[in-house]
C-alpha cells in the first residue's frame, strides 16, 4: 500500500490510497490546496463543526430531559424528586387533567350535536314517508272502490248458477219427498180392531154393523 506524505506549515497529512481509491485525485488535491491557501475557510469549517457538535449535545440533553419528564408523568422514577419537584409535577398533572376533561366535554358536545342533527333528519324522513304512505293508501282505497262498483260478468253468472242449483235442489228434494210418502190404501171388507178398553170395543162393533148393512144393500 502506497502512502503519500505532504508537509505543509509543519502539518503532516497522510493519504491512504485504499481510502481514497473511489475518490477523484484531482478533487482531493483541489481540496488540499484550498485548505492550505485559505486557512480562514478551514477555521470556519472547524467552527461550524464545533457548533454542530454543541447543537447535537444540547438536543441530546433536551431529549433525555423530556424522557425523564415523561417517566415522571407516568409515575415512574419519582424517588429522586424533592417536595417542590413533586408539587410542580402535581400541578402539571392537574393542568393536564383539566385540559383532558375540557377536551372530552367538547368532543361529547360535538357528538351530541351531531346526533341531534341526525335525529332531526330522520324525523323529517319519517314525516315524508308517512305522507307518502297515506297518499298511497288513499289512492289504493279509491281504486278498490272503483273496482267494487264495476259490474263483473262472472259475478252474475255465479248468482245465476247458484239460483239454478237452488231450484234443482228444491225440485229434487220435493220429488224425493213424494217418492218417500206411502201410497193411500183402500180398505174394503171386514177389519177387526183390538180394543184396549170398553169405548173402543163399542166403536168397533158399530163399524162392523155398518159394514154388514152396506153389504146387505
Short mmCIF file of C-alpha atoms in Angstrom, two decimals:
data_model
loop_
_atom_site.label_atom_id
_atom_site.label_comp_id
_atom_site.label_asym_id
_atom_site.label_seq_id
_atom_site.Cartn_x
_atom_site.Cartn_y
_atom_site.Cartn_z
CA UNK A 1 0.00 0.00 0.00
CA UNK A 2 1.44 3.30 -1.07
CA UNK A 3 1.35 6.37 1.09
CA UNK A 4 1.93 9.98 0.15
CA UNK A 5 3.22 12.35 2.81
CA UNK A 6 2.86 16.09 2.32
CA UNK A 7 4.47 18.65 4.56
CA UNK A 8 2.68 21.97 4.79
CA UNK A 9 3.19 24.55 7.51
CA UNK A 10 4.50 21.97 9.92
CA UNK A 11 1.48 19.68 9.50
CA UNK A 12 1.77 16.13 8.24
CA UNK A 13 -1.01 14.73 6.08
CA UNK A 14 -1.05 11.03 5.23
CA UNK A 15 -3.33 9.86 2.44
CA UNK A 16 -4.31 6.26 2.16
CA UNK A 17 -4.69 5.10 -1.43
CA UNK A 18 -7.12 2.42 -0.26
CA UNK A 19 -9.34 5.00 1.41
CA UNK A 20 -9.40 7.39 -1.49
CA UNK A 21 -9.49 4.82 -4.25
CA UNK A 22 -13.10 5.70 -5.01
CA UNK A 23 -12.47 9.45 -4.98
CA UNK A 24 -11.02 11.60 -7.65
CA UNK A 25 -7.38 12.54 -7.16
CA UNK A 26 -8.00 15.93 -8.73
CA UNK A 27 -10.73 16.77 -6.25
CA UNK A 28 -8.56 15.63 -3.36
CA UNK A 29 -5.70 17.84 -4.48
CA UNK A 30 -8.02 20.78 -5.01
CA UNK A 31 -9.37 20.40 -1.51
CA UNK A 32 -5.83 20.17 -0.10
CA UNK A 33 -4.75 23.29 -1.93
CA UNK A 34 -7.85 25.16 -0.81
CA UNK A 35 -7.22 24.28 2.80
CA UNK A 36 -3.59 25.24 2.54
CA UNK A 37 -4.14 28.51 0.73
CA UNK A 38 -7.22 29.62 2.72
CA UNK A 39 -6.65 28.86 6.40
CA UNK A 40 -9.56 31.15 7.33
CA UNK A 41 -12.01 28.91 5.47
CA UNK A 42 -10.56 25.96 7.29
CA UNK A 43 -11.11 27.71 10.60
CA UNK A 44 -14.70 28.48 9.55
CA UNK A 45 -15.35 24.84 8.83
CA UNK A 46 -13.88 23.93 12.21
CA UNK A 47 -16.10 26.45 13.94
CA UNK A 48 -19.15 25.15 12.07
CA UNK A 49 -18.31 21.59 13.02
CA UNK A 50 -17.88 22.64 16.64
CA UNK A 51 -21.22 24.44 16.62
CA UNK A 52 -22.91 21.37 15.17
CA UNK A 53 -21.37 19.24 17.87
CA UNK A 54 -22.64 21.62 20.55
CA UNK A 55 -26.09 21.66 18.97
CA UNK A 56 -26.19 17.88 18.94
CA UNK A 57 -25.15 17.82 22.60
CA UNK A 58 -27.91 20.27 23.51
CA UNK A 59 -30.52 18.28 21.60
CA UNK A 60 -29.36 15.09 23.27
CA UNK A 61 -29.63 16.65 26.74
CA UNK A 62 -33.07 18.02 25.91
CA UNK A 63 -34.21 14.62 24.67
CA UNK A 64 -33.02 12.97 27.87
CA UNK A 65 -34.83 15.61 29.95
CA UNK A 66 -38.05 15.01 28.00
CA UNK A 67 -37.75 11.28 28.53
CA UNK A 68 -37.22 11.83 32.25
CA UNK A 69 -40.25 14.15 32.43
CA UNK A 70 -42.35 11.60 30.58
CA UNK A 71 -41.39 8.92 33.08
CA UNK A 72 -42.29 11.27 35.93
CA UNK A 73 -45.69 11.99 34.40
CA UNK A 74 -46.28 8.26 34.11
CA UNK A 75 -45.45 7.84 37.80
CA UNK A 76 -42.02 6.31 37.27
CA UNK A 77 -38.67 7.25 38.86
CA UNK A 78 -40.26 9.53 41.49
CA UNK A 79 -37.75 8.62 44.21
CA UNK A 80 -35.06 11.24 43.49
CA UNK A 81 -37.60 14.11 43.24
CA UNK A 82 -37.87 16.67 46.01
CA UNK A 83 -41.08 18.03 47.53
CA UNK A 84 -41.02 21.09 45.31
CA UNK A 85 -40.48 18.99 42.21
CA UNK A 86 -43.34 16.72 43.24
CA UNK A 87 -45.59 19.76 43.75
CA UNK A 88 -44.69 21.05 40.30
CA UNK A 89 -45.39 17.61 38.88
CA UNK A 90 -48.76 17.56 40.64
CA UNK A 91 -49.66 20.95 39.17
CA UNK A 92 -48.69 19.74 35.73
CA UNK A 93 -50.85 16.65 36.16
CA UNK A 94 -53.81 18.71 37.38
CA UNK A 95 -53.45 21.07 34.44
CA UNK A 96 -53.22 18.18 32.01
CA UNK A 97 -56.25 16.52 33.64
CA UNK A 98 -58.28 19.74 33.39
CA UNK A 99 -57.38 20.11 29.72
CA UNK A 100 -58.25 16.47 29.08
CA UNK A 101 -61.65 16.89 30.76
CA UNK A 102 -62.32 20.07 28.83
CA UNK A 103 -61.46 18.39 25.57
CA UNK A 104 -63.60 15.38 26.48
CA UNK A 105 -66.57 17.65 27.24
CA UNK A 106 -66.09 19.46 23.93
CA UNK A 107 -65.95 16.20 21.99
CA UNK A 108 -69.07 14.90 23.76
CA UNK A 109 -70.97 18.11 22.97
CA UNK A 110 -69.96 17.87 19.33
CA UNK A 111 -71.10 14.24 19.20
CA UNK A 112 -74.43 15.14 20.85
CA UNK A 113 -74.98 17.93 18.35
CA UNK A 114 -74.25 15.52 15.52
CA UNK A 115 -76.72 13.01 16.97
CA UNK A 116 -79.39 15.73 17.27
CA UNK A 117 -78.81 16.68 13.65
CA UNK A 118 -79.21 13.04 12.60
CA UNK A 119 -82.36 12.77 14.73
CA UNK A 120 -83.90 15.80 13.06
CA UNK A 121 -83.01 14.42 9.65
CA UNK A 122 -84.56 11.06 10.48
CA UNK A 123 -87.69 12.81 11.79
CA UNK A 124 -88.07 14.70 8.52
CA UNK A 125 -87.59 11.49 6.54
CA UNK A 126 -90.18 9.76 8.73
CA UNK A 127 -92.72 12.53 8.12
CA UNK A 128 -92.16 12.33 4.37
CA UNK A 129 -92.63 8.56 4.46
CA UNK A 130 -95.86 8.90 6.47
CA UNK A 131 -97.26 11.40 3.98
CA UNK A 132 -96.28 9.16 1.08
CA UNK A 133 -97.85 6.11 2.73
CA UNK A 134 -101.10 7.97 3.44
CA UNK A 135 -101.31 9.12 -0.19
CA UNK A 136 -100.63 5.63 -1.47
CA UNK A 137 -103.24 4.18 0.90
CA UNK A 138 -105.90 6.70 -0.14
CA UNK A 139 -105.24 6.05 -3.83
CA UNK A 140 -105.39 2.31 -3.22
CA UNK A 141 -108.74 2.64 -1.41
CA UNK A 142 -110.12 4.78 -4.24
CA UNK A 143 -109.07 2.18 -6.79
CA UNK A 144 -110.65 -0.55 -4.66
CA UNK A 145 -114.00 1.30 -4.50
CA UNK A 146 -113.94 1.79 -8.27
CA UNK A 147 -113.31 -1.90 -8.80
CA UNK A 148 -116.18 -2.85 -6.48
CA UNK A 149 -118.56 -0.55 -8.40
CA UNK A 150 -117.84 -2.23 -11.76
CA UNK A 151 -120.31 -4.99 -12.89
CA UNK A 152 -118.35 -8.19 -13.14
CA UNK A 153 -119.86 -10.72 -15.61
CA UNK A 154 -118.56 -13.66 -13.65
CA UNK A 155 -120.45 -12.45 -10.55
CA UNK A 156 -123.83 -12.51 -12.41
CA UNK A 157 -123.03 -15.92 -13.86
CA UNK A 158 -122.19 -17.16 -10.40
CA UNK A 159 -125.51 -15.86 -9.00
CA UNK A 160 -127.43 -17.46 -11.87
CA UNK A 161 -125.64 -20.72 -11.31
CA UNK A 162 -126.38 -20.50 -7.59
CA UNK A 163 -130.11 -19.86 -8.29
CA UNK A 164 -130.36 -22.71 -10.75
CA UNK A 165 -128.61 -25.07 -8.36
CA UNK A 166 -131.01 -24.00 -5.58
CA UNK A 167 -134.01 -24.62 -7.86
CA UNK A 168 -132.76 -28.05 -8.86
CA UNK A 169 -132.06 -28.88 -5.22
CA UNK A 170 -135.58 -27.86 -4.11
CA UNK A 171 -137.22 -29.72 -7.03
CA UNK A 172 -135.16 -32.80 -6.34
CA UNK A 173 -135.99 -32.68 -2.62
CA UNK A 174 -139.71 -32.38 -3.44
CA UNK A 175 -139.51 -35.37 -5.74
CA UNK A 176 -137.70 -37.37 -3.12
CA UNK A 177 -140.31 -36.39 -0.54
CA UNK A 178 -143.12 -37.50 -2.85
CA UNK A 179 -141.34 -40.77 -3.51
CA UNK A 180 -140.91 -41.41 0.19
CA UNK A 181 -144.61 -40.87 1.05
CA UNK A 182 -146.65 -44.17 1.16
CA UNK A 183 -149.49 -44.73 -1.32
CA UNK A 184 -153.07 -44.50 0.04
CA UNK A 185 -154.51 -47.90 0.90
CA UNK A 186 -158.17 -48.63 0.05
CA UNK A 187 -159.64 -50.80 2.78
CA UNK A 188 -162.63 -52.93 1.70
CA UNK A 189 -164.20 -55.60 3.78
CA UNK A 190 -164.21 -56.52 7.37
CA UNK A 191 -161.38 -55.43 9.70
CA UNK A 192 -161.37 -56.38 13.33
CA UNK A 193 -159.96 -53.78 15.73
CA UNK A 194 -158.48 -54.86 19.05
CA UNK A 195 -159.74 -52.52 21.73
CA UNK A 196 -157.90 -51.79 24.92
CA UNK A 197 -160.98 -50.57 26.77
CA UNK A 198 -164.84 -50.59 26.51
CA UNK A 199 -165.22 -47.43 24.45
CA UNK A 200 -163.01 -48.66 21.69
CA UNK A 201 -164.88 -52.00 21.70
CA UNK A 202 -168.28 -50.41 21.14
CA UNK A 203 -166.80 -48.32 18.35
CA UNK A 204 -165.53 -51.42 16.61
CA UNK A 205 -168.93 -53.08 16.90
CA UNK A 206 -170.57 -50.08 15.26
CA UNK A 207 -168.12 -50.21 12.40
CA UNK A 208 -168.83 -53.89 11.86
CA UNK A 209 -172.59 -53.34 11.80
CA UNK A 210 -172.24 -50.57 9.27
CA UNK A 211 -170.13 -52.70 7.01
CA UNK A 212 -172.63 -55.57 7.23
CA UNK A 213 -175.56 -53.30 6.41
CA UNK A 214 -173.64 -51.93 3.47
CA UNK A 215 -173.08 -55.34 2.01
CA UNK A 216 -176.68 -56.23 2.55
CA UNK A 217 -177.78 -53.31 0.49
#
